[in-house]
């Protein structure tokens, strides 16, 4: 559906050239929800605006639904943009127009008759849960309702692609959750391809199928959300994931932890469980097989797209060779195993 090849964007200012995007290549499939995450200034807003050529790339190719957007004339581009809807962080509603009139505005610009506009808009208001607000003005709406109007307006021209530029950043957590659920519902009902940019990993986790991580105008990691979330390859992805997964070590443990082996000491390991592995009695099996004790320090279970995902922080004590055998056993299992460090025996273990 969307193909980006060698995308580059350079801005020229008084202080010289600034490269906002450098050699970006992506393939976004028909009907998927694709997330692009990055910190402020990473280039993600520039990237999403290059898809509909609100920003014209300095170099590279943008293909949407089989059309090379960079090769179109201005008149051809205006037509092509009708198949690409866009919603923004700050709603951009017309204060002097009702909800119905705001949603119908793109159709009015396109010359669609008043009766036909209303015929198309009313089902959209039903879809976004605002059928009873059609005659209300934006000032009378909550932030979440305003964004629903923005979504309905973006759908008025029956696009095949919906671009979301930080669509939930101005909303509270509960409202964000409802808007994300709405986007997921729209994706399912209409078969829309959705490209969503954000600086919040929980947004990616909630609805995206795949994700691209951008830093300094470059892609540092791409993949399925589950894979990136459970086995991040880049420092940037790991930093984002830390914001929603509490992997912080207890202060009492961190105070006595050593990166190097401690003579006669214990090993601290973080285990990550995915899917069916969350139901396996790994710790019980470990204790049965090896002459080690396992002290569970902390643990949690979450879900990623209905797939269970758990983490467990444990301390292994015993003879060095038994601890090593136990570690080898864990590393051979279908789970993530990360050696956190070492502690002197009895320095932290409580069992």
PDB file of N, CA and C in Angstrom, residues 19-84:
ATOM      1  N   UNK A  19      19.540  18.064   7.911  1.00  0.00           N
ATOM      2  CA  UNK A  19      18.944  16.840   7.371  1.00  0.00           C
ATOM      3  C   UNK A  19      17.925  16.298   8.364  1.00  0.00           C
ATOM      4  N   UNK A  20      16.640  16.372   7.980  1.00  0.00           N
ATOM      5  CA  UNK A  20      15.572  15.886   8.852  1.00  0.00           C
ATOM      6  C   UNK A  20      15.328  14.400   8.674  1.00  0.00           C
ATOM      7  N   UNK A  21      15.511  13.897   7.454  1.00  0.00           N
ATOM      8  CA  UNK A  21      15.355  12.482   7.142  1.00  0.00           C
ATOM      9  C   UNK A  21      16.519  12.028   6.280  1.00  0.00           C
ATOM     10  N   UNK A  22      17.022  10.837   6.557  1.00  0.00           N
ATOM     11  CA  UNK A  22      18.163  10.331   5.797  1.00  0.00           C
ATOM     12  C   UNK A  22      17.945   8.858   5.435  1.00  0.00           C
ATOM     13  N   UNK A  23      17.773   8.595   4.150  1.00  0.00           N
ATOM     14  CA  UNK A  23      17.708   7.235   3.614  1.00  0.00           C
ATOM     15  C   UNK A  23      16.666   6.371   4.324  1.00  0.00           C
ATOM     16  N   UNK A  24      15.419   6.848   4.366  1.00  0.00           N
ATOM     17  CA  UNK A  24      14.318   6.107   4.988  1.00  0.00           C
ATOM     18  C   UNK A  24      13.669   5.192   3.951  1.00  0.00           C
ATOM     19  N   UNK A  25      13.614   3.912   4.230  1.00  0.00           N
ATOM     20  CA  UNK A  25      12.934   2.946   3.364  1.00  0.00           C
ATOM     21  C   UNK A  25      11.994   2.096   4.209  1.00  0.00           C
ATOM     22  N   UNK A  26      10.716   2.056   3.803  1.00  0.00           N
ATOM     23  CA  UNK A  26       9.691   1.327   4.553  1.00  0.00           C
ATOM     24  C   UNK A  26       8.684   0.715   3.589  1.00  0.00           C
ATOM     25  N   UNK A  27       8.096  -0.401   3.991  1.00  0.00           N
ATOM     26  CA  UNK A  27       6.977  -0.995   3.273  1.00  0.00           C
ATOM     27  C   UNK A  27       5.827  -1.172   4.260  1.00  0.00           C
ATOM     28  N   UNK A  28       4.695  -0.538   3.982  1.00  0.00           N
ATOM     29  CA  UNK A  28       3.517  -0.611   4.841  1.00  0.00           C
ATOM     30  C   UNK A  28       2.426  -1.342   4.078  1.00  0.00           C
ATOM     31  N   UNK A  29       1.918  -2.408   4.671  1.00  0.00           N
ATOM     32  CA  UNK A  29       0.980  -3.283   3.974  1.00  0.00           C
ATOM     33  C   UNK A  29      -0.453  -2.751   4.019  1.00  0.00           C
ATOM     34  N   UNK A  30      -1.224  -3.176   3.042  1.00  0.00           N
ATOM     35  CA  UNK A  30      -2.642  -2.835   2.986  1.00  0.00           C
ATOM     36  C   UNK A  30      -3.369  -3.320   4.246  1.00  0.00           C
ATOM     37  N   UNK A  31      -4.112  -2.427   4.884  1.00  0.00           N
ATOM     38  CA  UNK A  31      -4.960  -2.791   6.006  1.00  0.00           C
ATOM     39  C   UNK A  31      -4.287  -2.905   7.353  1.00  0.00           C
ATOM     40  N   UNK A  32      -2.990  -2.627   7.446  1.00  0.00           N
ATOM     41  CA  UNK A  32      -2.342  -2.734   8.757  1.00  0.00           C
ATOM     42  C   UNK A  32      -2.284  -1.382   9.453  1.00  0.00           C
ATOM     43  N   UNK A  33      -2.066  -1.435  10.758  1.00  0.00           N
ATOM     44  CA  UNK A  33      -1.830  -0.223  11.542  1.00  0.00           C
ATOM     45  C   UNK A  33      -0.329  -0.165  11.812  1.00  0.00           C
ATOM     46  N   UNK A  34       0.324   0.811  11.214  1.00  0.00           N
ATOM     47  CA  UNK A  34       1.781   0.905  11.278  1.00  0.00           C
ATOM     48  C   UNK A  34       2.165   2.091  12.145  1.00  0.00           C
ATOM     49  N   UNK A  35       2.953   1.838  13.173  1.00  0.00           N
ATOM     50  CA  UNK A  35       3.373   2.889  14.087  1.00  0.00           C
ATOM     51  C   UNK A  35       4.777   3.371  13.784  1.00  0.00           C
ATOM     52  N   UNK A  36       4.982   4.671  13.922  1.00  0.00           N
ATOM     53  CA  UNK A  36       6.314   5.272  13.804  1.00  0.00           C
ATOM     54  C   UNK A  36       6.558   6.033  15.090  1.00  0.00           C
ATOM     55  N   UNK A  37       7.573   5.621  15.839  1.00  0.00           N
ATOM     56  CA  UNK A  37       7.823   6.224  17.147  1.00  0.00           C
ATOM     57  C   UNK A  37       9.209   6.858  17.177  1.00  0.00           C
ATOM     58  N   UNK A  38       9.276   7.993  17.852  1.00  0.00           N
ATOM     59  CA  UNK A  38      10.550   8.684  17.996  1.00  0.00           C
ATOM     60  C   UNK A  38      10.399   9.829  18.978  1.00  0.00           C
ATOM     61  N   UNK A  39      11.512  10.319  19.466  1.00  0.00           N
ATOM     62  CA  UNK A  39      11.483  11.458  20.376  1.00  0.00           C
ATOM     63  C   UNK A  39      11.187  12.733  19.603  1.00  0.00           C
ATOM     64  N   UNK A  40      10.941  13.821  20.321  1.00  0.00           N
ATOM     65  CA  UNK A  40      10.734  15.115  19.674  1.00  0.00           C
ATOM     66  C   UNK A  40      11.969  15.473  18.853  1.00  0.00           C
ATOM     67  N   UNK A  41      11.750  15.888  17.616  1.00  0.00           N
ATOM     68  CA  UNK A  41      12.864  16.260  16.750  1.00  0.00           C
ATOM     69  C   UNK A  41      13.498  15.106  16.005  1.00  0.00           C
ATOM     70  N   UNK A  42      12.947  13.893  16.171  1.00  0.00           N
ATOM     71  CA  UNK A  42      13.549  12.720  15.520  1.00  0.00           C
ATOM     72  C   UNK A  42      13.278  12.695  14.017  1.00  0.00           C
ATOM     73  N   UNK A  43      12.226  13.406  13.573  1.00  0.00           N
ATOM     74  CA  UNK A  43      11.896  13.438  12.151  1.00  0.00           C
ATOM     75  C   UNK A  43      10.606  12.725  11.795  1.00  0.00           C
ATOM     76  N   UNK A  44       9.880  12.251  12.809  1.00  0.00           N
ATOM     77  CA  UNK A  44       8.681  11.450  12.519  1.00  0.00           C
ATOM     78  C   UNK A  44       7.563  12.271  11.885  1.00  0.00           C
ATOM     79  N   UNK A  45       7.368  13.524  12.322  1.00  0.00           N
ATOM     80  CA  UNK A  45       6.329  14.360  11.721  1.00  0.00           C
ATOM     81  C   UNK A  45       6.678  14.692  10.271  1.00  0.00           C
ATOM     82  N   UNK A  46       7.937  14.955  10.019  1.00  0.00           N
ATOM     83  CA  UNK A  46       8.374  15.194   8.640  1.00  0.00           C
ATOM     84  C   UNK A  46       8.122  13.963   7.791  1.00  0.00           C
ATOM     85  N   UNK A  47       8.395  12.805   8.355  1.00  0.00           N
ATOM     86  CA  UNK A  47       8.210  11.553   7.617  1.00  0.00           C
ATOM     87  C   UNK A  47       6.757  11.338   7.221  1.00  0.00           C
ATOM     88  N   UNK A  48       5.836  11.531   8.163  1.00  0.00           N
ATOM     89  CA  UNK A  48       4.431  11.272   7.847  1.00  0.00           C
ATOM     90  C   UNK A  48       3.884  12.305   6.866  1.00  0.00           C
ATOM     91  N   UNK A  49       4.414  13.530   6.925  1.00  0.00           N
ATOM     92  CA  UNK A  49       3.974  14.564   5.997  1.00  0.00           C
ATOM     93  C   UNK A  49       4.557  14.375   4.602  1.00  0.00           C
ATOM     94  N   UNK A  50       5.621  13.592   4.512  1.00  0.00           N
ATOM     95  CA  UNK A  50       6.169  13.256   3.201  1.00  0.00           C
ATOM     96  C   UNK A  50       5.300  12.227   2.483  1.00  0.00           C
ATOM     97  N   UNK A  51       4.514  11.456   3.235  1.00  0.00           N
ATOM     98  CA  UNK A  51       3.683  10.421   2.616  1.00  0.00           C
ATOM     99  C   UNK A  51       2.601  11.047   1.729  1.00  0.00           C
ATOM    100  N   UNK A  52       2.003  12.161   2.188  1.00  0.00           N
ATOM    101  CA  UNK A  52       1.006  12.831   1.341  1.00  0.00           C
ATOM    102  C   UNK A  52       1.574  14.080   0.678  1.00  0.00           C
ATOM    103  N   UNK A  53       2.893  14.223   0.767  1.00  0.00           N
ATOM    104  CA  UNK A  53       3.642  15.311   0.144  1.00  0.00           C
ATOM    105  C   UNK A  53       3.231  16.705   0.609  1.00  0.00           C
ATOM    106  N   UNK A  54       2.730  16.787   1.863  1.00  0.00           N
ATOM    107  CA  UNK A  54       2.641  18.100   2.480  1.00  0.00           C
ATOM    108  C   UNK A  54       4.052  18.643   2.652  1.00  0.00           C
ATOM    109  N   UNK A  55       5.000  17.726   2.802  1.00  0.00           N
ATOM    110  CA  UNK A  55       6.429  18.034   2.717  1.00  0.00           C
ATOM    111  C   UNK A  55       6.975  17.277   1.508  1.00  0.00           C
ATOM    112  N   UNK A  56       7.586  17.981   0.575  1.00  0.00           N
ATOM    113  CA  UNK A  56       8.140  17.299  -0.601  1.00  0.00           C
ATOM    114  C   UNK A  56       9.552  16.821  -0.284  1.00  0.00           C
ATOM    115  N   UNK A  57       9.823  15.528  -0.437  1.00  0.00           N
ATOM    116  CA  UNK A  57      11.160  14.996  -0.126  1.00  0.00           C
ATOM    117  C   UNK A  57      12.238  15.631  -0.996  1.00  0.00           C
ATOM    118  N   UNK A  58      13.421  15.772  -0.441  1.00  0.00           N
ATOM    119  CA  UNK A  58      14.565  16.251  -1.206  1.00  0.00           C
ATOM    120  C   UNK A  58      15.013  15.181  -2.197  1.00  0.00           C
ATOM    121  N   UNK A  59      14.892  13.925  -1.781  1.00  0.00           N
ATOM    122  CA  UNK A  59      15.236  12.799  -2.647  1.00  0.00           C
ATOM    123  C   UNK A  59      14.439  11.588  -2.192  1.00  0.00           C
ATOM    124  N   UNK A  60      14.354  10.579  -3.080  1.00  0.00           N
ATOM    125  CA  UNK A  60      13.661   9.352  -2.726  1.00  0.00           C
ATOM    126  C   UNK A  60      12.295   9.247  -3.388  1.00  0.00           C
ATOM    127  N   UNK A  61      11.622   8.148  -3.100  1.00  0.00           N
ATOM    128  CA  UNK A  61      10.367   7.823  -3.753  1.00  0.00           C
ATOM    129  C   UNK A  61       9.290   7.519  -2.704  1.00  0.00           C
ATOM    130  N   UNK A  62       8.077   8.019  -2.960  1.00  0.00           N
ATOM    131  CA  UNK A  62       6.918   7.747  -2.120  1.00  0.00           C
ATOM    132  C   UNK A  62       5.826   7.163  -3.014  1.00  0.00           C
ATOM    133  N   UNK A  63       5.510   5.881  -2.809  1.00  0.00           N
ATOM    134  CA  UNK A  63       4.481   5.222  -3.601  1.00  0.00           C
ATOM    135  C   UNK A  63       3.309   4.883  -2.680  1.00  0.00           C
ATOM    136  N   UNK A  64       2.112   5.406  -3.016  1.00  0.00           N
ATOM    137  CA  UNK A  64       0.903   5.143  -2.235  1.00  0.00           C
ATOM    138  C   UNK A  64      -0.140   4.535  -3.171  1.00  0.00           C
ATOM    139  N   UNK A  65      -0.564   3.333  -2.849  1.00  0.00           N
ATOM    140  CA  UNK A  65      -1.573   2.639  -3.652  1.00  0.00           C
ATOM    141  C   UNK A  65      -1.178   2.576  -5.130  1.00  0.00           C
ATOM    142  N   UNK A  66       0.102   2.297  -5.349  1.00  0.00           N
ATOM    143  CA  UNK A  66       0.596   2.106  -6.713  1.00  0.00           C
ATOM    144  C   UNK A  66       0.984   3.372  -7.454  1.00  0.00           C
ATOM    145  N   UNK A  67       0.788   4.549  -6.845  1.00  0.00           N
ATOM    146  CA  UNK A  67       1.135   5.807  -7.502  1.00  0.00           C
ATOM    147  C   UNK A  67       2.373   6.428  -6.870  1.00  0.00           C
ATOM    148  N   UNK A  68       3.327   6.834  -7.718  1.00  0.00           N
ATOM    149  CA  UNK A  68       4.516   7.530  -7.248  1.00  0.00           C
ATOM    150  C   UNK A  68       4.134   8.982  -6.986  1.00  0.00           C
ATOM    151  N   UNK A  69       3.938   9.316  -5.711  1.00  0.00           N
ATOM    152  CA  UNK A  69       3.465  10.653  -5.342  1.00  0.00           C
ATOM    153  C   UNK A  69       4.447  11.739  -5.763  1.00  0.00           C
ATOM    154  N   UNK A  70       5.735  11.421  -5.751  1.00  0.00           N
ATOM    155  CA  UNK A  70       6.744  12.433  -6.080  1.00  0.00           C
ATOM    156  C   UNK A  70       6.762  12.768  -7.568  1.00  0.00           C
ATOM    157  N   UNK A  71       6.134  11.942  -8.390  1.00  0.00           N
ATOM    158  CA  UNK A  71       6.128  12.164  -9.845  1.00  0.00           C
ATOM    159  C   UNK A  71       4.861  12.865 -10.322  1.00  0.00           C
ATOM    160  N   UNK A  72       3.912  13.146  -9.405  1.00  0.00           N
ATOM    161  CA  UNK A  72       2.635  13.741  -9.796  1.00  0.00           C
ATOM    162  C   UNK A  72       2.741  15.258  -9.924  1.00  0.00           C
ATOM    163  N   UNK A  73       1.950  15.799 -10.842  1.00  0.00           N
ATOM    164  CA  UNK A  73       1.833  17.253 -10.941  1.00  0.00           C
ATOM    165  C   UNK A  73       0.990  17.758  -9.776  1.00  0.00           C
ATOM    166  N   UNK A  74       0.930  19.059  -9.577  1.00  0.00           N
ATOM    167  CA  UNK A  74       0.165  19.610  -8.460  1.00  0.00           C
ATOM    168  C   UNK A  74      -1.317  19.253  -8.574  1.00  0.00           C
ATOM    169  N   UNK A  75      -1.871  19.303  -9.772  1.00  0.00           N
ATOM    170  CA  UNK A  75      -3.286  18.959  -9.945  1.00  0.00           C
ATOM    171  C   UNK A  75      -3.516  17.474  -9.696  1.00  0.00           C
ATOM    172  N   UNK A  76      -2.602  16.625 -10.162  1.00  0.00           N
ATOM    173  CA  UNK A  76      -2.708  15.184  -9.914  1.00  0.00           C
ATOM    174  C   UNK A  76      -2.553  14.885  -8.429  1.00  0.00           C
ATOM    175  N   UNK A  77      -1.694  15.643  -7.772  1.00  0.00           N
ATOM    176  CA  UNK A  77      -1.446  15.446  -6.347  1.00  0.00           C
ATOM    177  C   UNK A  77      -2.680  15.778  -5.521  1.00  0.00           C
ATOM    178  N   UNK A  78      -3.401  16.823  -5.913  1.00  0.00           N
ATOM    179  CA  UNK A  78      -4.627  17.196  -5.194  1.00  0.00           C
ATOM    180  C   UNK A  78      -5.656  16.074  -5.267  1.00  0.00           C
ATOM    181  N   UNK A  79      -5.739  15.442  -6.406  1.00  0.00           N
ATOM    182  CA  UNK A  79      -6.654  14.307  -6.566  1.00  0.00           C
ATOM    183  C   UNK A  79      -6.187  13.121  -5.728  1.00  0.00           C
ATOM    184  N   UNK A  80      -4.884  12.834  -5.766  1.00  0.00           N
ATOM    185  CA  UNK A  80      -4.331  11.694  -5.036  1.00  0.00           C
ATOM    186  C   UNK A  80      -4.510  11.841  -3.535  1.00  0.00           C
ATOM    187  N   UNK A  81      -4.438  13.079  -3.055  1.00  0.00           N
ATOM    188  CA  UNK A  81      -4.557  13.319  -1.606  1.00  0.00           C
ATOM    189  C   UNK A  81      -5.958  13.002  -1.081  1.00  0.00           C
ATOM    190  N   UNK A  82      -6.943  12.946  -1.952  1.00  0.00           N
ATOM    191  CA  UNK A  82      -8.299  12.625  -1.508  1.00  0.00           C
ATOM    192  C   UNK A  82      -8.383  11.206  -0.945  1.00  0.00           C
ATOM    193  N   UNK A  83      -7.451  10.354  -1.353  1.00  0.00           N
ATOM    194  CA  UNK A  83      -7.452   8.975  -0.845  1.00  0.00           C
ATOM    195  C   UNK A  83      -6.583   8.825   0.399  1.00  0.00           C
ATOM    196  N   UNK A  84      -6.070   9.969   0.911  1.00  0.00           N
ATOM    197  CA  UNK A  84      -5.220   9.958   2.111  1.00  0.00           C
ATOM    198  C   UNK A  84      -5.804  10.933   3.129  1.00  0.00           C
TER     199      UNK A  84
END
